[in-house]
Each structure stands twice: as structure tokens, then as C-alpha cells.
Amino acid sequence: MNKRNFLVVAAAAGVLPVTSAPALAKTSAGGPALLTVAGAIKKGNRGPLDAALDQMMVKHGVKFSEAFTLDATALQRLPSITIKPTLEYDNKVHTLTGPLLTTVLNAAGVKTEAALRLGLRAVDGYNVNINLADAKTYRMIVATHLDGKPLALGGLGPQWAVYEADALPAFKDKPVKERFALCPWGLYFIDVSPV
């Protein structure tokens, strides 16, 4: 089964964040929304949180009146970069590829020169708050691929907000297991708000 079919089946089974049919139709290629950006955005392609159908978001306390969603195709169309951090899970260097977090935010119409706070939420409920200025300094990406393969749901995907900790003064001298507290894997929601 290819990734697109897996994601469609997973969404239908209730494994992925569910959005209403009109919201799905408005993503770039009509695939299931894999990443939702809400809050201080300038353009949206889906309406408010649906308390009946957006069950995972509701359980995680997510709220929004409008959001911008990206499916796998939309994320793949964004310019991407590659980083090579040593990962805490196996203490090995891996290649991660995906768009800069700021590129994703720009796609949602976020003014990335403003002082903003980003709430990064993962499918397991892990939630991290980071200032946009720090995310820029760390050149944080929304990784979609690990070692050339798409990140899998049930692994570290389908997206991972991550930076190249080995090269950053704020993290490189810390033990590997302490470098990634700001990096939620399984990223599915970004809340943008003024600082």
C-alpha cells in the first residue's frame, strides 16, 4: 500500500486528525490534512474546529475559528532543506528533510517578522511552546522524511518539528537525550499567537 492510500485509510479509521469533508476538499490536492496551522494566520482553507469530528484536537484542548491545513502534497511542494542531527533514539546521525518551519508558517500567511509564540502539538498530546525567534535561530524544520523515506505515523511522523542540534551552540554540548525537548515528533497542529 502506498503512503497516500495508507493515510487515507488511517484517516478513515480515525487514526489521523479528522477534518470535515469541506476542509479536506480545500487542502492542496484533496488529501487528508496532516498539519493544521491556526491562530495568528492571514489565510485559512478550513473553518472552525468541529467538536463532533475533530476528536483528537478536542481531546487535546485545541480551539480555533479558522485554520490553514496542509496535506502531504502541499508539504512536499514547499522548498525543503536537509539537516543531519544525531538522534537520541539510537545515538546515530540521520538525514532529515522538510521545509523550514517559517516556510510552513508563510504558507498560512503568518507574518514571520512579528514576535510570535508557537504551540507545537504532537499526536500523543505532547505540546511545546517556542518563540518564533528561537525557531528561526535554530532553523527548525518540519521534517517529512528520515534517511530518504517518508516519516511514518506510529514512528516519528508524519511530521517532526526538529533542528540540527549537533550544530547549535544552545544544544551541541548537552547530552543527546537532552537536546530535543523542543522537537515534537508526530506534529499535527501549530498554534500561532502574539508574544
PDB file of C-alpha atoms in Angstrom:
ATOM      1  CA  MET A   1       0.000   0.000   0.000  1.00  0.00           C
ATOM      2  CA  ASN A   2       1.475   3.377  -0.890  1.00  0.00           C
ATOM      3  CA  LYS A   3       1.711   6.235   1.643  1.00  0.00           C
ATOM      4  CA  ARG A   4      -1.222   8.196   0.231  1.00  0.00           C
ATOM      5  CA  ASN A   5      -3.527   5.166   0.431  1.00  0.00           C
ATOM      6  CA  PHE A   6      -2.269   4.390   3.939  1.00  0.00           C
ATOM      7  CA  LEU A   7      -3.004   7.936   5.091  1.00  0.00           C
ATOM      8  CA  VAL A   8      -6.478   7.889   3.566  1.00  0.00           C
ATOM      9  CA  VAL A   9      -7.223   4.551   5.255  1.00  0.00           C
ATOM     10  CA  ALA A  10      -5.721   5.778   8.554  1.00  0.00           C
ATOM     11  CA  ALA A  11      -7.787   8.961   8.444  1.00  0.00           C
ATOM     12  CA  ALA A  12     -10.940   6.971   7.721  1.00  0.00           C
ATOM     13  CA  ALA A  13     -10.131   4.665  10.626  1.00  0.00           C
ATOM     14  CA  GLY A  14      -9.821   7.627  12.954  1.00  0.00           C
ATOM     15  CA  VAL A  15      -6.050   7.382  13.475  1.00  0.00           C
ATOM     16  CA  LEU A  16      -5.230  10.790  11.976  1.00  0.00           C
ATOM     17  CA  PRO A  17      -6.727  14.148  12.927  1.00  0.00           C
ATOM     18  CA  VAL A  18     -10.124  14.194  11.286  1.00  0.00           C
ATOM     19  CA  THR A  19     -11.439  17.230   9.470  1.00  0.00           C
ATOM     20  CA  SER A  20     -14.783  17.784   7.882  1.00  0.00           C
ATOM     21  CA  ALA A  21     -15.267  16.942   4.216  1.00  0.00           C
ATOM     22  CA  PRO A  22     -15.240  20.624   3.179  1.00  0.00           C
ATOM     23  CA  ALA A  23     -11.913  21.081   4.962  1.00  0.00           C
ATOM     24  CA  LEU A  24     -10.416  18.040   3.232  1.00  0.00           C
ATOM     25  CA  ALA A  25     -11.514  19.301  -0.160  1.00  0.00           C
ATOM     26  CA  LYS A  26      -9.679  22.571   0.397  1.00  0.00           C
ATOM     27  CA  THR A  27      -6.227  21.106   1.016  1.00  0.00           C
ATOM     28  CA  SER A  28      -3.872  21.402  -1.921  1.00  0.00           C
ATOM     29  CA  ALA A  29      -4.524  18.043  -3.551  1.00  0.00           C
ATOM     30  CA  GLY A  30      -7.589  16.964  -1.650  1.00  0.00           C
ATOM     31  CA  GLY A  31      -5.676  14.542   0.573  1.00  0.00           C
ATOM     32  CA  PRO A  32      -6.226  14.345   4.309  1.00  0.00           C
ATOM     33  CA  ALA A  33      -4.926  17.261   6.332  1.00  0.00           C
ATOM     34  CA  LEU A  34      -1.682  16.229   8.031  1.00  0.00           C
ATOM     35  CA  LEU A  35      -0.772  19.603   9.550  1.00  0.00           C
ATOM     36  CA  THR A  36      -3.098  22.336  10.771  1.00  0.00           C
ATOM     37  CA  VAL A  37      -1.938  25.900  11.489  1.00  0.00           C
ATOM     38  CA  ALA A  38      -4.271  28.210  13.420  1.00  0.00           C
ATOM     39  CA  GLY A  39      -4.257  31.410  15.443  1.00  0.00           C
ATOM     40  CA  ALA A  40      -2.488  34.482  14.035  1.00  0.00           C
ATOM     41  CA  ILE A  41      -2.756  33.394  10.401  1.00  0.00           C
ATOM     42  CA  LYS A  42      -3.745  35.571   7.462  1.00  0.00           C
ATOM     43  CA  LYS A  43      -5.382  32.946   5.290  1.00  0.00           C
ATOM     44  CA  GLY A  44      -7.377  29.867   6.044  1.00  0.00           C
ATOM     45  CA  ASN A  45      -8.628  26.976   3.979  1.00  0.00           C
ATOM     46  CA  ARG A  46     -10.877  25.373   6.580  1.00  0.00           C
ATOM     47  CA  GLY A  47     -13.434  26.630   9.025  1.00  0.00           C
ATOM     48  CA  PRO A  48     -13.692  26.288  12.791  1.00  0.00           C
ATOM     49  CA  LEU A  49     -12.916  23.276  14.913  1.00  0.00           C
ATOM     50  CA  ASP A  50     -15.713  20.734  14.609  1.00  0.00           C
ATOM     51  CA  ALA A  51     -16.436  19.418  18.102  1.00  0.00           C
ATOM     52  CA  ALA A  52     -18.032  16.270  16.681  1.00  0.00           C
ATOM     53  CA  LEU A  53     -15.486  15.341  14.003  1.00  0.00           C
ATOM     54  CA  ASP A  54     -12.162  16.810  15.199  1.00  0.00           C
ATOM     55  CA  GLN A  55     -11.993  14.411  18.137  1.00  0.00           C
ATOM     56  CA  MET A  56      -8.232  14.309  18.707  1.00  0.00           C
ATOM     57  CA  MET A  57      -7.993  18.089  18.610  1.00  0.00           C
ATOM     58  CA  VAL A  58     -10.907  18.386  21.030  1.00  0.00           C
ATOM     59  CA  LYS A  59      -9.293  15.906  23.420  1.00  0.00           C
ATOM     60  CA  HIS A  60      -6.058  17.906  23.237  1.00  0.00           C
ATOM     61  CA  GLY A  61      -7.857  21.168  24.054  1.00  0.00           C
ATOM     62  CA  VAL A  62      -7.238  22.711  20.627  1.00  0.00           C
ATOM     63  CA  LYS A  63      -9.523  25.605  19.651  1.00  0.00           C
ATOM     64  CA  PHE A  64      -9.734  27.744  16.529  1.00  0.00           C
ATOM     65  CA  SER A  65     -12.291  29.569  14.404  1.00  0.00           C
ATOM     66  CA  GLU A  66     -10.282  29.272  11.185  1.00  0.00           C
ATOM     67  CA  ALA A  67      -7.202  27.295  10.203  1.00  0.00           C
ATOM     68  CA  PHE A  68      -4.867  26.522   7.337  1.00  0.00           C
ATOM     69  CA  THR A  69      -4.302  22.846   6.584  1.00  0.00           C
ATOM     70  CA  LEU A  70      -1.606  21.137   4.565  1.00  0.00           C
ATOM     71  CA  ASP A  71      -1.709  17.630   3.178  1.00  0.00           C
ATOM     72  CA  ALA A  72       1.311  15.545   2.139  1.00  0.00           C
ATOM     73  CA  THR A  73       1.356  17.045  -1.356  1.00  0.00           C
ATOM     74  CA  ALA A  74       1.269  20.631  -0.054  1.00  0.00           C
ATOM     75  CA  LEU A  75       4.151  19.911   2.329  1.00  0.00           C
ATOM     76  CA  GLN A  76       6.156  18.256  -0.461  1.00  0.00           C
ATOM     77  CA  ARG A  77       5.673  21.281  -2.719  1.00  0.00           C
ATOM     78  CA  LEU A  78       7.315  23.631  -0.222  1.00  0.00           C
ATOM     79  CA  PRO A  79      11.056  24.199  -0.617  1.00  0.00           C
ATOM     80  CA  SER A  80      12.874  21.836   1.714  1.00  0.00           C
ATOM     81  CA  ILE A  81      16.245  21.660   3.405  1.00  0.00           C
ATOM     82  CA  THR A  82      18.254  18.800   4.848  1.00  0.00           C
ATOM     83  CA  ILE A  83      19.741  18.525   8.327  1.00  0.00           C
ATOM     84  CA  LYS A  84      21.849  15.749   9.868  1.00  0.00           C
ATOM     85  CA  PRO A  85      21.420  15.582  13.641  1.00  0.00           C
ATOM     86  CA  THR A  86      22.459  12.799  15.977  1.00  0.00           C
ATOM     87  CA  LEU A  87      19.144  11.393  17.222  1.00  0.00           C
ATOM     88  CA  GLU A  88      18.501  10.461  20.805  1.00  0.00           C
ATOM     89  CA  TYR A  89      16.764   7.201  19.926  1.00  0.00           C
ATOM     90  CA  ASP A  90      19.808   5.377  18.532  1.00  0.00           C
ATOM     91  CA  ASN A  91      22.617   7.928  19.043  1.00  0.00           C
ATOM     92  CA  LYS A  92      23.300   7.911  15.280  1.00  0.00           C
ATOM     93  CA  VAL A  93      23.406  10.694  12.697  1.00  0.00           C
ATOM     94  CA  HIS A  94      20.352  10.662  10.428  1.00  0.00           C
ATOM     95  CA  THR A  95      19.290  12.762   7.459  1.00  0.00           C
ATOM     96  CA  LEU A  96      16.039  14.680   7.958  1.00  0.00           C
ATOM     97  CA  THR A  97      14.407  16.632   5.140  1.00  0.00           C
ATOM     98  CA  GLY A  98      11.493  19.060   5.075  1.00  0.00           C
ATOM     99  CA  PRO A  99      10.550  22.706   4.806  1.00  0.00           C
ATOM    100  CA  LEU A 100      11.675  25.279   7.318  1.00  0.00           C
ATOM    101  CA  LEU A 101       9.029  25.890   9.948  1.00  0.00           C
ATOM    102  CA  THR A 102       8.961  29.524   8.797  1.00  0.00           C
ATOM    103  CA  THR A 103       8.197  28.369   5.244  1.00  0.00           C
ATOM    104  CA  VAL A 104       5.192  26.401   6.533  1.00  0.00           C
ATOM    105  CA  LEU A 105       4.035  29.427   8.525  1.00  0.00           C
ATOM    106  CA  ASN A 106       4.426  31.681   5.482  1.00  0.00           C
ATOM    107  CA  ALA A 107       2.189  29.293   3.522  1.00  0.00           C
ATOM    108  CA  ALA A 108      -0.505  30.010   6.120  1.00  0.00           C
ATOM    109  CA  GLY A 109       0.039  33.753   5.766  1.00  0.00           C
ATOM    110  CA  VAL A 110       1.792  34.163   9.110  1.00  0.00           C
ATOM    111  CA  LYS A 111       3.857  37.343   9.385  1.00  0.00           C
ATOM    112  CA  THR A 112       7.125  35.725  10.409  1.00  0.00           C
ATOM    113  CA  GLU A 113       8.798  39.042  11.216  1.00  0.00           C
ATOM    114  CA  ALA A 114       6.413  39.530  14.170  1.00  0.00           C
ATOM    115  CA  ALA A 115       7.086  38.479  17.773  1.00  0.00           C
ATOM    116  CA  LEU A 116       5.095  35.250  17.999  1.00  0.00           C
ATOM    117  CA  ARG A 117       4.748  32.190  20.184  1.00  0.00           C
ATOM    118  CA  LEU A 118       4.257  28.814  18.547  1.00  0.00           C
ATOM    119  CA  GLY A 119       2.441  25.968  20.232  1.00  0.00           C
ATOM    120  CA  LEU A 120       3.626  22.763  18.570  1.00  0.00           C
ATOM    121  CA  ARG A 121       1.347  19.816  19.305  1.00  0.00           C
ATOM    122  CA  ALA A 122       2.002  16.146  18.606  1.00  0.00           C
ATOM    123  CA  VAL A 123      -0.425  13.283  18.082  1.00  0.00           C
ATOM    124  CA  ASP A 124       0.419  11.868  21.519  1.00  0.00           C
ATOM    125  CA  GLY A 125      -0.615  15.158  23.163  1.00  0.00           C
ATOM    126  CA  TYR A 126       2.945  16.422  23.739  1.00  0.00           C
ATOM    127  CA  ASN A 127       2.839  20.200  23.470  1.00  0.00           C
ATOM    128  CA  VAL A 128       5.806  22.567  23.221  1.00  0.00           C
ATOM    129  CA  ASN A 129       5.816  26.346  23.237  1.00  0.00           C
ATOM    130  CA  ILE A 130       8.649  28.077  21.427  1.00  0.00           C
ATOM    131  CA  ASN A 131       9.148  31.669  20.371  1.00  0.00           C
ATOM    132  CA  LEU A 132       9.295  32.168  16.624  1.00  0.00           C
ATOM    133  CA  ALA A 133      12.617  33.994  17.063  1.00  0.00           C
ATOM    134  CA  ASP A 134      14.130  30.838  18.592  1.00  0.00           C
ATOM    135  CA  ALA A 135      12.625  28.617  15.891  1.00  0.00           C
ATOM    136  CA  LYS A 136      14.289  30.892  13.309  1.00  0.00           C
ATOM    137  CA  THR A 137      17.626  30.890  15.146  1.00  0.00           C
ATOM    138  CA  TYR A 138      17.558  27.093  15.364  1.00  0.00           C
ATOM    139  CA  ARG A 139      16.465  26.810  11.684  1.00  0.00           C
ATOM    140  CA  MET A 140      13.744  24.424  12.820  1.00  0.00           C
ATOM    141  CA  ILE A 141      12.234  22.332  10.045  1.00  0.00           C
ATOM    142  CA  VAL A 142       9.036  20.378   9.656  1.00  0.00           C
ATOM    143  CA  ALA A 143      10.702  17.117   8.690  1.00  0.00           C
ATOM    144  CA  THR A 144       8.708  14.860   6.401  1.00  0.00           C
ATOM    145  CA  HIS A 145      11.487  12.388   5.520  1.00  0.00           C
ATOM    146  CA  LEU A 146      14.070  10.454   7.527  1.00  0.00           C
ATOM    147  CA  ASP A 147      17.012   8.943   5.653  1.00  0.00           C
ATOM    148  CA  GLY A 148      15.156   9.433   2.358  1.00  0.00           C
ATOM    149  CA  LYS A 149      11.927   7.733   3.450  1.00  0.00           C
ATOM    150  CA  PRO A 150       8.654   9.409   4.466  1.00  0.00           C
ATOM    151  CA  LEU A 151       8.210   9.663   8.234  1.00  0.00           C
ATOM    152  CA  ALA A 152       5.568   7.173   9.288  1.00  0.00           C
ATOM    153  CA  LEU A 153       2.651   7.599  11.643  1.00  0.00           C
ATOM    154  CA  GLY A 154       3.460   5.313  14.542  1.00  0.00           C
ATOM    155  CA  GLY A 155       7.132   6.214  14.173  1.00  0.00           C
ATOM    156  CA  LEU A 156       8.330   9.826  14.254  1.00  0.00           C
ATOM    157  CA  GLY A 157       5.839  11.178  11.721  1.00  0.00           C
ATOM    158  CA  PRO A 158       4.055  12.059   9.713  1.00  0.00           C
ATOM    159  CA  GLN A 159       5.900  15.301  10.551  1.00  0.00           C
ATOM    160  CA  TRP A 160       8.553  16.201  13.085  1.00  0.00           C
ATOM    161  CA  ALA A 161       9.439  19.739  14.181  1.00  0.00           C
ATOM    162  CA  VAL A 162      13.195  19.408  14.635  1.00  0.00           C
ATOM    163  CA  TYR A 163      16.538  21.193  14.333  1.00  0.00           C
ATOM    164  CA  GLU A 164      20.156  20.182  13.804  1.00  0.00           C
ATOM    165  CA  ALA A 165      21.087  20.095  17.495  1.00  0.00           C
ATOM    166  CA  ASP A 166      24.670  18.971  16.807  1.00  0.00           C
ATOM    167  CA  ALA A 167      25.405  22.331  15.149  1.00  0.00           C
ATOM    168  CA  LEU A 168      23.597  24.659  17.574  1.00  0.00           C
ATOM    169  CA  PRO A 169      25.513  26.272  20.465  1.00  0.00           C
ATOM    170  CA  ALA A 170      22.419  26.032  22.696  1.00  0.00           C
ATOM    171  CA  PHE A 171      22.297  22.225  22.361  1.00  0.00           C
ATOM    172  CA  LYS A 172      25.502  20.699  20.964  1.00  0.00           C
ATOM    173  CA  ASP A 173      27.244  20.301  24.347  1.00  0.00           C
ATOM    174  CA  LYS A 174      24.223  18.774  26.081  1.00  0.00           C
ATOM    175  CA  PRO A 175      23.795  15.003  26.307  1.00  0.00           C
ATOM    176  CA  VAL A 176      21.960  13.796  23.197  1.00  0.00           C
ATOM    177  CA  LYS A 177      18.882  12.822  25.236  1.00  0.00           C
ATOM    178  CA  GLU A 178      18.518  16.453  26.409  1.00  0.00           C
ATOM    179  CA  ARG A 179      18.729  18.157  23.007  1.00  0.00           C
ATOM    180  CA  PHE A 180      15.254  17.656  21.588  1.00  0.00           C
ATOM    181  CA  ALA A 181      12.720  18.726  24.231  1.00  0.00           C
ATOM    182  CA  LEU A 182      11.505  21.466  21.849  1.00  0.00           C
ATOM    183  CA  CYS A 183      11.053  18.997  18.983  1.00  0.00           C
ATOM    184  CA  PRO A 184       7.709  17.172  18.973  1.00  0.00           C
ATOM    185  CA  TRP A 185       7.564  14.204  16.611  1.00  0.00           C
ATOM    186  CA  GLY A 186       4.128  13.314  15.296  1.00  0.00           C
ATOM    187  CA  LEU A 187       3.493  17.058  14.819  1.00  0.00           C
ATOM    188  CA  TYR A 188      -0.040  17.745  13.606  1.00  0.00           C
ATOM    189  CA  PHE A 189      -1.004  21.194  14.930  1.00  0.00           C
ATOM    190  CA  ILE A 190       0.669  24.603  15.227  1.00  0.00           C
ATOM    191  CA  ASP A 191      -0.992  27.370  17.234  1.00  0.00           C
ATOM    192  CA  VAL A 192       0.374  30.826  16.396  1.00  0.00           C
ATOM    193  CA  SER A 193      -0.150  33.668  18.883  1.00  0.00           C
ATOM    194  CA  PRO A 194       1.379  37.058  19.693  1.00  0.00           C
ATOM    195  CA  VAL A 195       4.029  37.035  22.426  1.00  0.00           C
TER     196      VAL A 195
END
